[in-house]
Short mmCIF file of N, CA and C and ligand atoms in Angstrom, two decimals:
data_model
loop_
_atom_site.label_atom_id
_atom_site.label_comp_id
_atom_site.label_asym_id
_atom_site.label_seq_id
_atom_site.Cartn_x
_atom_site.Cartn_y
_atom_site.Cartn_z
N MET A 1 4.36 19.78 0.36
CA MET A 1 3.54 18.59 0.63
C MET A 1 3.61 18.25 2.12
N THR A 2 2.48 17.86 2.69
CA THR A 2 2.49 17.45 4.10
C THR A 2 1.85 16.06 4.20
N VAL A 3 2.31 15.30 5.19
CA VAL A 3 1.70 14.00 5.48
C VAL A 3 1.03 14.11 6.84
N ARG A 4 -0.19 13.65 6.91
CA ARG A 4 -0.93 13.69 8.18
C ARG A 4 -1.75 12.42 8.32
N GLY A 5 -2.24 12.18 9.54
CA GLY A 5 -3.14 11.07 9.77
C GLY A 5 -4.41 11.26 8.95
N ALA A 6 -4.92 10.17 8.39
CA ALA A 6 -6.14 10.27 7.59
C ALA A 6 -7.35 10.54 8.49
N GLU A 7 -8.40 11.09 7.88
CA GLU A 7 -9.65 11.39 8.60
C GLU A 7 -10.82 10.85 7.79
N PRO A 8 -11.99 10.69 8.42
CA PRO A 8 -13.14 10.17 7.68
C PRO A 8 -13.44 10.98 6.41
N GLY A 9 -13.19 12.28 6.46
CA GLY A 9 -13.46 13.15 5.31
C GLY A 9 -12.55 12.88 4.12
N ASP A 10 -11.52 12.06 4.29
CA ASP A 10 -10.62 11.71 3.18
C ASP A 10 -11.12 10.53 2.37
N ALA A 11 -12.22 9.90 2.83
CA ALA A 11 -12.63 8.62 2.25
C ALA A 11 -12.85 8.69 0.74
N GLU A 12 -13.49 9.76 0.26
CA GLU A 12 -13.78 9.82 -1.19
C GLU A 12 -12.51 10.02 -2.03
N ALA A 13 -11.58 10.83 -1.51
CA ALA A 13 -10.32 11.04 -2.26
C ALA A 13 -9.52 9.74 -2.29
N VAL A 14 -9.48 9.04 -1.18
CA VAL A 14 -8.76 7.77 -1.10
C VAL A 14 -9.42 6.75 -2.03
N ARG A 15 -10.73 6.71 -2.02
CA ARG A 15 -11.47 5.77 -2.87
C ARG A 15 -11.18 6.05 -4.35
N ALA A 16 -11.12 7.33 -4.72
CA ALA A 16 -10.85 7.67 -6.13
C ALA A 16 -9.47 7.16 -6.55
N ILE A 17 -8.48 7.31 -5.67
CA ILE A 17 -7.12 6.85 -6.01
C ILE A 17 -7.11 5.32 -6.12
N ARG A 18 -7.78 4.66 -5.16
CA ARG A 18 -7.83 3.18 -5.20
C ARG A 18 -8.56 2.68 -6.44
N ASN A 19 -9.70 3.31 -6.73
CA ASN A 19 -10.49 2.85 -7.87
C ASN A 19 -9.74 3.07 -9.19
N HIS A 20 -8.97 4.13 -9.27
CA HIS A 20 -8.16 4.35 -10.48
C HIS A 20 -7.16 3.19 -10.64
N ALA A 21 -6.53 2.81 -9.54
CA ALA A 21 -5.57 1.70 -9.59
C ALA A 21 -6.28 0.39 -9.93
N ILE A 22 -7.49 0.20 -9.41
CA ILE A 22 -8.25 -1.02 -9.70
C ILE A 22 -8.58 -1.08 -11.19
N GLU A 23 -8.98 0.06 -11.76
CA GLU A 23 -9.43 0.05 -13.15
C GLU A 23 -8.27 0.01 -14.15
N HIS A 24 -7.13 0.60 -13.80
CA HIS A 24 -6.09 0.81 -14.81
C HIS A 24 -4.78 0.09 -14.56
N SER A 25 -4.62 -0.61 -13.44
CA SER A 25 -3.30 -1.19 -13.16
C SER A 25 -3.43 -2.59 -12.56
N THR A 26 -2.28 -3.22 -12.41
CA THR A 26 -2.25 -4.53 -11.73
C THR A 26 -1.71 -4.38 -10.31
N ALA A 27 -1.80 -3.15 -9.75
CA ALA A 27 -1.36 -2.96 -8.37
C ALA A 27 -2.34 -3.62 -7.40
N LEU A 28 -3.62 -3.56 -7.72
CA LEU A 28 -4.65 -4.22 -6.89
C LEU A 28 -5.32 -5.29 -7.75
N TRP A 29 -5.36 -6.51 -7.24
CA TRP A 29 -5.77 -7.64 -8.08
C TRP A 29 -7.27 -7.88 -8.00
N THR A 30 -8.00 -6.89 -8.44
CA THR A 30 -9.44 -7.01 -8.58
C THR A 30 -9.86 -6.04 -9.67
N GLN A 31 -11.01 -6.31 -10.28
CA GLN A 31 -11.55 -5.35 -11.25
C GLN A 31 -12.86 -4.76 -10.75
N THR A 32 -13.14 -4.97 -9.45
CA THR A 32 -14.38 -4.46 -8.87
C THR A 32 -14.11 -3.18 -8.09
N PRO A 33 -14.56 -2.03 -8.58
CA PRO A 33 -14.31 -0.79 -7.85
C PRO A 33 -15.09 -0.75 -6.54
N GLN A 34 -14.60 0.06 -5.60
CA GLN A 34 -15.30 0.23 -4.32
C GLN A 34 -16.43 1.23 -4.47
N SER A 35 -17.56 0.93 -3.84
CA SER A 35 -18.66 1.90 -3.75
C SER A 35 -18.30 2.92 -2.66
N PRO A 36 -19.01 4.06 -2.60
CA PRO A 36 -18.74 5.02 -1.53
C PRO A 36 -18.85 4.38 -0.14
N ALA A 37 -19.86 3.54 0.07
CA ALA A 37 -20.03 2.91 1.40
C ALA A 37 -18.87 1.97 1.71
N GLU A 38 -18.45 1.19 0.70
CA GLU A 38 -17.32 0.27 0.91
C GLU A 38 -16.03 1.04 1.18
N GLY A 39 -15.85 2.15 0.46
CA GLY A 39 -14.65 2.97 0.66
C GLY A 39 -14.61 3.55 2.06
N ALA A 40 -15.75 4.03 2.54
CA ALA A 40 -15.82 4.62 3.89
C ALA A 40 -15.53 3.55 4.94
N ALA A 41 -16.11 2.36 4.77
CA ALA A 41 -15.91 1.27 5.74
C ALA A 41 -14.45 0.80 5.73
N TRP A 42 -13.87 0.72 4.53
CA TRP A 42 -12.47 0.27 4.40
C TRP A 42 -11.55 1.25 5.14
N LEU A 43 -11.78 2.56 4.94
CA LEU A 43 -10.92 3.54 5.61
C LEU A 43 -11.18 3.54 7.12
N ALA A 44 -12.44 3.39 7.51
CA ALA A 44 -12.79 3.43 8.94
C ALA A 44 -12.04 2.35 9.72
N ALA A 45 -11.89 1.16 9.11
CA ALA A 45 -11.18 0.07 9.79
C ALA A 45 -9.73 0.48 10.07
N HIS A 46 -9.13 1.20 9.13
CA HIS A 46 -7.75 1.67 9.34
C HIS A 46 -7.70 2.82 10.34
N LEU A 47 -8.70 3.68 10.31
CA LEU A 47 -8.71 4.83 11.23
C LEU A 47 -8.79 4.35 12.68
N GLU A 48 -9.55 3.29 12.91
CA GLU A 48 -9.67 2.73 14.26
C GLU A 48 -8.31 2.31 14.81
N ARG A 49 -7.47 1.79 13.91
CA ARG A 49 -6.12 1.34 14.31
C ARG A 49 -5.11 2.48 14.30
N GLY A 50 -5.47 3.63 13.72
CA GLY A 50 -4.52 4.73 13.56
C GLY A 50 -3.45 4.39 12.54
N SER A 51 -3.83 3.60 11.52
CA SER A 51 -2.82 3.10 10.57
C SER A 51 -3.05 3.63 9.16
N ALA A 52 -3.60 4.84 9.04
CA ALA A 52 -3.86 5.42 7.72
C ALA A 52 -3.33 6.85 7.66
N PHE A 53 -2.62 7.16 6.57
CA PHE A 53 -2.03 8.49 6.40
C PHE A 53 -2.36 9.00 5.00
N VAL A 54 -2.46 10.31 4.87
CA VAL A 54 -2.60 10.90 3.53
C VAL A 54 -1.53 11.97 3.35
N ALA A 55 -1.14 12.16 2.09
CA ALA A 55 -0.25 13.26 1.73
C ALA A 55 -1.13 14.32 1.07
N GLU A 56 -0.92 15.57 1.45
CA GLU A 56 -1.68 16.67 0.88
C GLU A 56 -0.74 17.58 0.12
N ALA A 57 -1.12 17.94 -1.10
CA ALA A 57 -0.32 18.89 -1.88
C ALA A 57 -1.29 19.79 -2.64
N GLU A 58 -1.04 21.05 -2.58
CA GLU A 58 -1.87 22.05 -3.27
C GLU A 58 -3.36 21.81 -3.02
N GLY A 59 -3.67 21.54 -1.74
CA GLY A 59 -5.08 21.45 -1.35
C GLY A 59 -5.78 20.15 -1.73
N GLU A 60 -5.05 19.19 -2.30
CA GLU A 60 -5.72 17.92 -2.61
C GLU A 60 -4.94 16.74 -2.02
N VAL A 61 -5.64 15.62 -1.87
CA VAL A 61 -4.99 14.40 -1.39
C VAL A 61 -4.16 13.83 -2.54
N ALA A 62 -2.83 13.82 -2.35
CA ALA A 62 -1.92 13.38 -3.41
C ALA A 62 -1.62 11.90 -3.31
N GLY A 63 -1.97 11.29 -2.18
CA GLY A 63 -1.71 9.86 -2.02
C GLY A 63 -2.09 9.42 -0.62
N PHE A 64 -2.10 8.12 -0.43
CA PHE A 64 -2.40 7.60 0.91
C PHE A 64 -1.56 6.36 1.17
N ALA A 65 -1.41 6.03 2.45
CA ALA A 65 -0.72 4.80 2.85
C ALA A 65 -1.43 4.22 4.07
N VAL A 66 -1.55 2.93 4.09
CA VAL A 66 -2.16 2.25 5.25
C VAL A 66 -1.33 1.01 5.59
N TYR A 67 -1.46 0.55 6.83
CA TYR A 67 -1.01 -0.81 7.12
C TYR A 67 -2.10 -1.53 7.88
N GLY A 68 -2.11 -2.84 7.74
CA GLY A 68 -3.10 -3.67 8.42
C GLY A 68 -2.52 -5.04 8.63
N PRO A 69 -3.30 -5.93 9.25
CA PRO A 69 -2.78 -7.28 9.51
C PRO A 69 -2.33 -7.95 8.22
N TRP A 70 -1.21 -8.66 8.29
CA TRP A 70 -0.74 -9.40 7.11
C TRP A 70 -1.63 -10.63 6.90
N ARG A 71 -1.84 -11.38 7.99
CA ARG A 71 -2.75 -12.51 7.96
C ARG A 71 -3.59 -12.46 9.24
N GLU A 72 -4.74 -13.11 9.21
CA GLU A 72 -5.71 -12.90 10.28
C GLU A 72 -5.44 -13.67 11.57
N LEU A 73 -4.87 -14.88 11.50
CA LEU A 73 -4.69 -15.67 12.72
C LEU A 73 -3.80 -14.94 13.72
N ASP A 74 -4.07 -15.12 15.02
CA ASP A 74 -3.43 -14.27 16.04
C ASP A 74 -1.91 -14.46 16.12
N GLY A 75 -1.43 -15.60 15.64
CA GLY A 75 0.02 -15.81 15.64
C GLY A 75 0.77 -14.83 14.73
N TYR A 76 0.04 -14.21 13.81
CA TYR A 76 0.66 -13.24 12.90
C TYR A 76 0.53 -11.80 13.40
N ARG A 77 0.14 -11.63 14.69
CA ARG A 77 -0.28 -10.30 15.12
C ARG A 77 0.82 -9.26 15.18
N HIS A 78 2.07 -9.66 15.15
CA HIS A 78 3.15 -8.67 15.17
C HIS A 78 3.66 -8.32 13.77
N THR A 79 2.96 -8.81 12.76
CA THR A 79 3.35 -8.54 11.37
C THR A 79 2.24 -7.77 10.66
N VAL A 80 2.63 -6.70 9.97
CA VAL A 80 1.65 -5.90 9.23
C VAL A 80 2.05 -5.82 7.77
N GLU A 81 1.06 -5.51 6.93
CA GLU A 81 1.31 -5.35 5.49
C GLU A 81 0.98 -3.91 5.10
N ASP A 82 1.83 -3.32 4.30
CA ASP A 82 1.60 -1.92 3.92
C ASP A 82 0.96 -1.81 2.55
N SER A 83 0.49 -0.61 2.27
CA SER A 83 -0.15 -0.30 1.01
C SER A 83 0.05 1.19 0.76
N VAL A 84 0.66 1.55 -0.37
CA VAL A 84 0.96 2.96 -0.66
C VAL A 84 0.47 3.28 -2.07
N TYR A 85 -0.32 4.32 -2.20
CA TYR A 85 -0.87 4.71 -3.50
C TYR A 85 -0.77 6.21 -3.68
N VAL A 86 -0.21 6.60 -4.82
CA VAL A 86 -0.05 8.02 -5.13
C VAL A 86 -0.96 8.36 -6.32
N ARG A 87 -1.61 9.51 -6.25
CA ARG A 87 -2.54 9.92 -7.29
C ARG A 87 -1.82 10.03 -8.65
N GLU A 88 -2.50 9.59 -9.70
CA GLU A 88 -1.96 9.71 -11.06
C GLU A 88 -1.57 11.16 -11.32
N GLY A 89 -0.42 11.38 -11.91
CA GLY A 89 0.03 12.76 -12.16
C GLY A 89 0.97 13.27 -11.09
N ARG A 90 1.04 12.54 -9.95
CA ARG A 90 1.95 12.96 -8.88
C ARG A 90 3.00 11.88 -8.57
N HIS A 91 3.10 10.90 -9.45
CA HIS A 91 4.11 9.84 -9.25
C HIS A 91 5.51 10.40 -9.44
N GLY A 92 6.47 9.78 -8.77
CA GLY A 92 7.87 10.11 -9.00
C GLY A 92 8.31 11.44 -8.41
N LEU A 93 7.50 11.99 -7.51
CA LEU A 93 7.82 13.31 -6.92
C LEU A 93 8.12 13.21 -5.43
N GLY A 94 8.26 12.00 -4.92
CA GLY A 94 8.60 11.85 -3.50
C GLY A 94 7.41 11.66 -2.58
N VAL A 95 6.19 11.62 -3.15
CA VAL A 95 4.99 11.47 -2.30
C VAL A 95 4.98 10.09 -1.64
N GLY A 96 5.26 9.05 -2.43
CA GLY A 96 5.27 7.69 -1.88
C GLY A 96 6.31 7.55 -0.78
N SER A 97 7.47 8.15 -0.98
CA SER A 97 8.52 8.07 0.05
C SER A 97 8.09 8.78 1.32
N ALA A 98 7.45 9.94 1.20
CA ALA A 98 7.01 10.68 2.39
C ALA A 98 5.95 9.86 3.15
N LEU A 99 5.06 9.23 2.41
CA LEU A 99 4.02 8.42 3.05
C LEU A 99 4.61 7.20 3.75
N LEU A 100 5.55 6.52 3.07
CA LEU A 100 6.12 5.31 3.66
C LEU A 100 6.96 5.66 4.90
N THR A 101 7.61 6.81 4.89
CA THR A 101 8.35 7.26 6.08
C THR A 101 7.40 7.33 7.29
N ALA A 102 6.26 7.97 7.09
CA ALA A 102 5.29 8.12 8.19
C ALA A 102 4.72 6.78 8.61
N LEU A 103 4.45 5.92 7.62
CA LEU A 103 3.83 4.63 7.91
C LEU A 103 4.75 3.73 8.73
N ILE A 104 6.02 3.67 8.34
CA ILE A 104 6.99 2.83 9.05
C ILE A 104 7.18 3.35 10.47
N ALA A 105 7.28 4.66 10.63
CA ALA A 105 7.44 5.24 11.97
C ALA A 105 6.25 4.88 12.85
N SER A 106 5.06 4.95 12.28
CA SER A 106 3.85 4.65 13.04
C SER A 106 3.79 3.17 13.44
N ALA A 107 4.16 2.29 12.51
CA ALA A 107 4.13 0.85 12.82
C ALA A 107 5.18 0.52 13.89
N ARG A 108 6.32 1.19 13.82
CA ARG A 108 7.37 0.98 14.84
C ARG A 108 6.86 1.44 16.20
N GLU A 109 6.27 2.60 16.22
CA GLU A 109 5.77 3.17 17.47
C GLU A 109 4.69 2.27 18.08
N ALA A 110 3.91 1.63 17.22
CA ALA A 110 2.86 0.73 17.70
C ALA A 110 3.42 -0.62 18.16
N GLY A 111 4.73 -0.82 17.97
CA GLY A 111 5.37 -2.03 18.50
C GLY A 111 5.34 -3.22 17.57
N HIS A 112 5.03 -3.00 16.29
CA HIS A 112 5.03 -4.14 15.38
C HIS A 112 6.46 -4.59 15.07
N HIS A 113 6.58 -5.83 14.64
CA HIS A 113 7.88 -6.48 14.49
C HIS A 113 8.37 -6.51 13.05
N VAL A 114 7.46 -6.79 12.12
CA VAL A 114 7.82 -6.93 10.70
C VAL A 114 6.77 -6.24 9.84
N MET A 115 7.23 -5.58 8.78
CA MET A 115 6.30 -5.06 7.77
C MET A 115 6.55 -5.79 6.45
N ILE A 116 5.47 -6.24 5.84
CA ILE A 116 5.52 -6.97 4.57
C ILE A 116 4.93 -6.11 3.46
N ALA A 117 5.53 -6.19 2.28
CA ALA A 117 4.91 -5.60 1.10
C ALA A 117 4.68 -6.73 0.09
N GLY A 118 3.49 -6.80 -0.44
CA GLY A 118 3.17 -7.78 -1.49
C GLY A 118 2.98 -7.00 -2.78
N ILE A 119 3.89 -7.19 -3.75
CA ILE A 119 3.96 -6.30 -4.91
C ILE A 119 3.90 -7.12 -6.20
N GLU A 120 3.10 -6.69 -7.15
CA GLU A 120 3.10 -7.35 -8.46
C GLU A 120 4.53 -7.24 -9.01
N ALA A 121 5.08 -8.38 -9.41
CA ALA A 121 6.53 -8.47 -9.64
C ALA A 121 7.07 -7.45 -10.64
N GLU A 122 6.22 -7.01 -11.59
CA GLU A 122 6.71 -6.06 -12.61
C GLU A 122 6.53 -4.60 -12.20
N ASN A 123 6.07 -4.36 -10.98
CA ASN A 123 5.84 -2.99 -10.51
C ASN A 123 7.16 -2.38 -10.00
N ALA A 124 7.96 -1.93 -10.98
CA ALA A 124 9.32 -1.45 -10.65
C ALA A 124 9.30 -0.28 -9.68
N ALA A 125 8.33 0.60 -9.80
CA ALA A 125 8.29 1.78 -8.92
C ALA A 125 8.10 1.36 -7.47
N SER A 126 7.19 0.41 -7.26
CA SER A 126 6.92 -0.02 -5.88
C SER A 126 8.09 -0.83 -5.31
N VAL A 127 8.68 -1.69 -6.14
CA VAL A 127 9.85 -2.46 -5.67
C VAL A 127 10.95 -1.49 -5.28
N ARG A 128 11.20 -0.49 -6.13
CA ARG A 128 12.26 0.50 -5.84
C ARG A 128 11.94 1.29 -4.58
N LEU A 129 10.70 1.72 -4.46
CA LEU A 129 10.29 2.48 -3.26
C LEU A 129 10.60 1.68 -2.00
N HIS A 130 10.23 0.40 -2.00
CA HIS A 130 10.43 -0.42 -0.80
C HIS A 130 11.92 -0.72 -0.57
N GLU A 131 12.66 -0.97 -1.64
CA GLU A 131 14.11 -1.18 -1.48
C GLU A 131 14.75 0.03 -0.81
N ARG A 132 14.31 1.19 -1.21
CA ARG A 132 14.86 2.44 -0.69
C ARG A 132 14.75 2.53 0.84
N PHE A 133 13.71 1.88 1.39
CA PHE A 133 13.49 1.92 2.84
C PHE A 133 14.05 0.69 3.54
N GLY A 134 14.81 -0.13 2.82
CA GLY A 134 15.47 -1.27 3.44
C GLY A 134 14.69 -2.56 3.40
N PHE A 135 13.54 -2.58 2.72
CA PHE A 135 12.82 -3.85 2.57
C PHE A 135 13.70 -4.80 1.76
N GLN A 136 13.74 -6.06 2.19
CA GLN A 136 14.52 -7.06 1.46
C GLN A 136 13.61 -8.03 0.72
N HIS A 137 14.06 -8.46 -0.45
CA HIS A 137 13.27 -9.41 -1.24
C HIS A 137 13.19 -10.75 -0.50
N ALA A 138 11.98 -11.22 -0.28
CA ALA A 138 11.81 -12.51 0.39
C ALA A 138 11.44 -13.60 -0.60
N GLY A 139 11.18 -13.20 -1.85
CA GLY A 139 10.86 -14.20 -2.86
C GLY A 139 9.72 -13.73 -3.75
N THR A 140 9.59 -14.41 -4.88
CA THR A 140 8.50 -14.11 -5.81
C THR A 140 7.72 -15.40 -6.04
N VAL A 141 6.42 -15.31 -5.84
CA VAL A 141 5.55 -16.47 -6.02
C VAL A 141 4.90 -16.35 -7.39
N ARG A 142 5.18 -17.29 -8.25
CA ARG A 142 4.76 -17.15 -9.65
C ARG A 142 3.29 -17.50 -9.86
N GLU A 143 2.63 -16.68 -10.64
CA GLU A 143 1.29 -16.95 -11.19
C GLU A 143 0.24 -17.22 -10.12
N VAL A 144 0.27 -16.45 -9.03
CA VAL A 144 -0.74 -16.65 -7.97
C VAL A 144 -1.93 -15.70 -8.15
N GLY A 145 -1.83 -14.81 -9.14
CA GLY A 145 -2.94 -13.91 -9.39
C GLY A 145 -3.23 -13.81 -10.87
N THR A 146 -4.38 -13.21 -11.20
CA THR A 146 -4.69 -13.00 -12.61
C THR A 146 -5.49 -11.70 -12.74
N LYS A 147 -5.22 -10.99 -13.83
CA LYS A 147 -5.98 -9.78 -14.15
C LYS A 147 -5.67 -9.43 -15.60
N PHE A 148 -6.63 -8.82 -16.27
CA PHE A 148 -6.47 -8.40 -17.66
C PHE A 148 -6.00 -9.58 -18.54
N GLY A 149 -6.45 -10.79 -18.20
CA GLY A 149 -6.18 -11.95 -19.05
C GLY A 149 -4.78 -12.52 -18.97
N ARG A 150 -4.04 -12.20 -17.91
CA ARG A 150 -2.70 -12.82 -17.77
C ARG A 150 -2.43 -13.16 -16.31
N TRP A 151 -1.46 -14.08 -16.12
CA TRP A 151 -1.06 -14.45 -14.78
C TRP A 151 -0.19 -13.36 -14.18
N LEU A 152 -0.28 -13.22 -12.84
CA LEU A 152 0.53 -12.23 -12.13
C LEU A 152 1.38 -12.91 -11.08
N ASP A 153 2.64 -12.47 -10.99
CA ASP A 153 3.57 -12.97 -9.97
C ASP A 153 3.60 -11.99 -8.80
N LEU A 154 3.70 -12.53 -7.58
CA LEU A 154 3.70 -11.69 -6.38
C LEU A 154 5.10 -11.68 -5.75
N THR A 155 5.69 -10.50 -5.68
CA THR A 155 6.98 -10.35 -4.99
C THR A 155 6.71 -9.93 -3.55
N ILE A 156 7.29 -10.69 -2.62
CA ILE A 156 7.13 -10.38 -1.20
C ILE A 156 8.41 -9.69 -0.74
N MET A 157 8.23 -8.54 -0.07
CA MET A 157 9.39 -7.84 0.51
C MET A 157 9.16 -7.67 2.00
N ARG A 158 10.27 -7.67 2.78
CA ARG A 158 10.16 -7.71 4.24
C ARG A 158 11.08 -6.68 4.88
N LEU A 159 10.52 -5.96 5.84
CA LEU A 159 11.30 -5.00 6.62
C LEU A 159 11.20 -5.33 8.10
N SER A 160 12.34 -5.47 8.77
CA SER A 160 12.32 -5.64 10.22
C SER A 160 12.08 -4.28 10.87
N LEU A 161 11.16 -4.22 11.81
CA LEU A 161 10.82 -2.94 12.45
C LEU A 161 11.53 -2.76 13.80
N ASP A 162 12.27 -3.77 14.24
CA ASP A 162 12.93 -3.68 15.55
C ASP A 162 14.19 -2.81 15.48
C1 COA B 1 4.65 2.91 -6.24
C2 COA B 1 4.34 4.34 -5.84
C3 COA B 1 3.55 4.36 -4.55
C4 COA B 1 5.69 5.08 -5.62
O1 COA B 1 5.41 6.39 -5.14
P1 COA B 1 6.13 7.67 -5.81
O2 COA B 1 5.68 8.88 -5.10
O3 COA B 1 5.90 7.61 -7.27
O4 COA B 1 7.66 7.33 -5.47
P2 COA B 1 8.82 8.31 -5.07
O5 COA B 1 8.78 9.53 -5.94
O6 COA B 1 8.78 8.54 -3.60
O7 COA B 1 10.09 7.46 -5.48
C5 COA B 1 10.52 6.33 -4.70
C6 COA B 1 11.61 5.59 -5.46
O8 COA B 1 11.00 4.88 -6.56
C7 COA B 1 11.62 5.26 -7.79
N1 COA B 1 10.61 5.26 -8.83
C8 COA B 1 9.50 6.05 -8.90
N2 COA B 1 8.80 5.76 -10.01
C9 COA B 1 9.50 4.78 -10.63
C10 COA B 1 9.27 4.04 -11.81
N3 COA B 1 8.19 4.27 -12.59
N4 COA B 1 10.17 3.07 -12.15
C11 COA B 1 11.25 2.82 -11.36
N5 COA B 1 11.51 3.49 -10.22
C12 COA B 1 10.64 4.46 -9.88
C13 COA B 1 12.16 6.63 -7.52
O9 COA B 1 13.21 6.96 -8.43
C14 COA B 1 12.64 6.49 -6.10
O10 COA B 1 13.86 5.77 -6.05
P3 COA B 1 15.26 6.51 -5.84
O11 COA B 1 15.20 7.13 -4.48
O12 COA B 1 16.23 5.42 -5.96
O13 COA B 1 15.36 7.54 -6.93
C15 COA B 1 3.58 5.10 -6.97
O14 COA B 1 4.30 5.04 -8.16
C16 COA B 1 2.17 4.59 -7.18
O15 COA B 1 1.23 5.04 -6.53
N6 COA B 1 2.00 3.64 -8.14
C17 COA B 1 0.69 3.09 -8.43
C18 COA B 1 0.11 2.30 -7.24
C19 COA B 1 1.06 1.22 -6.76
O16 COA B 1 1.65 0.51 -7.56
N7 COA B 1 1.16 1.10 -5.42
C20 COA B 1 1.99 0.08 -4.79
C21 COA B 1 1.27 -1.23 -4.76
S1 COA B 1 2.30 -2.52 -4.08
#
């Protein structure tokens, strides 16, 4: 498996992974899948910042990771939020860890100060992945989201990049 910077040609593979998570999980709190145009625009915004990576295994995109602004106001400009998604069927094989390694290194190199992860509280795989890289639990905000007819709690995790 190799991790490399994402390219515009990865947009459809990335969109398929995202849309699968939108349709089948509570990792992304929406039930509206991305269209091809929305997927291309979403990835392009990350490509401009150089904040998107893909993992390739056996000739296919096995997962992707991006970081972007945590909040929009300029006072938050040294804080980024990450997002890591591995293709169904390739979970638990180290793909997420390889992607997060590259993502953290890139955010550090870009001079960011803090990386935040916002995780649905019951997503044990994502919590474990982030713990493994030294993210610390900053708290869980109860019932701030909803999907599939139930309330969702958001666990915030924080990594210092200095
Ligand atoms: C969360 C996710 C990115 C993790 O990537 P991955 O490639 O499966 O993870 P890795 O194989 O690198 O494993 C990382 C750690 O998580 C643990 N882990 C993996 N799957 C797990 C699971 N289902 N339950 C508990 N821990 C799990 C691994 O054991 C490993 O910890 P360890 O080093 O202590 O053994 C992946 O499962 C995924 O894409 N899930 C769906 C989308 C999602 O939830 N994204 C995150 C949104 S916040």
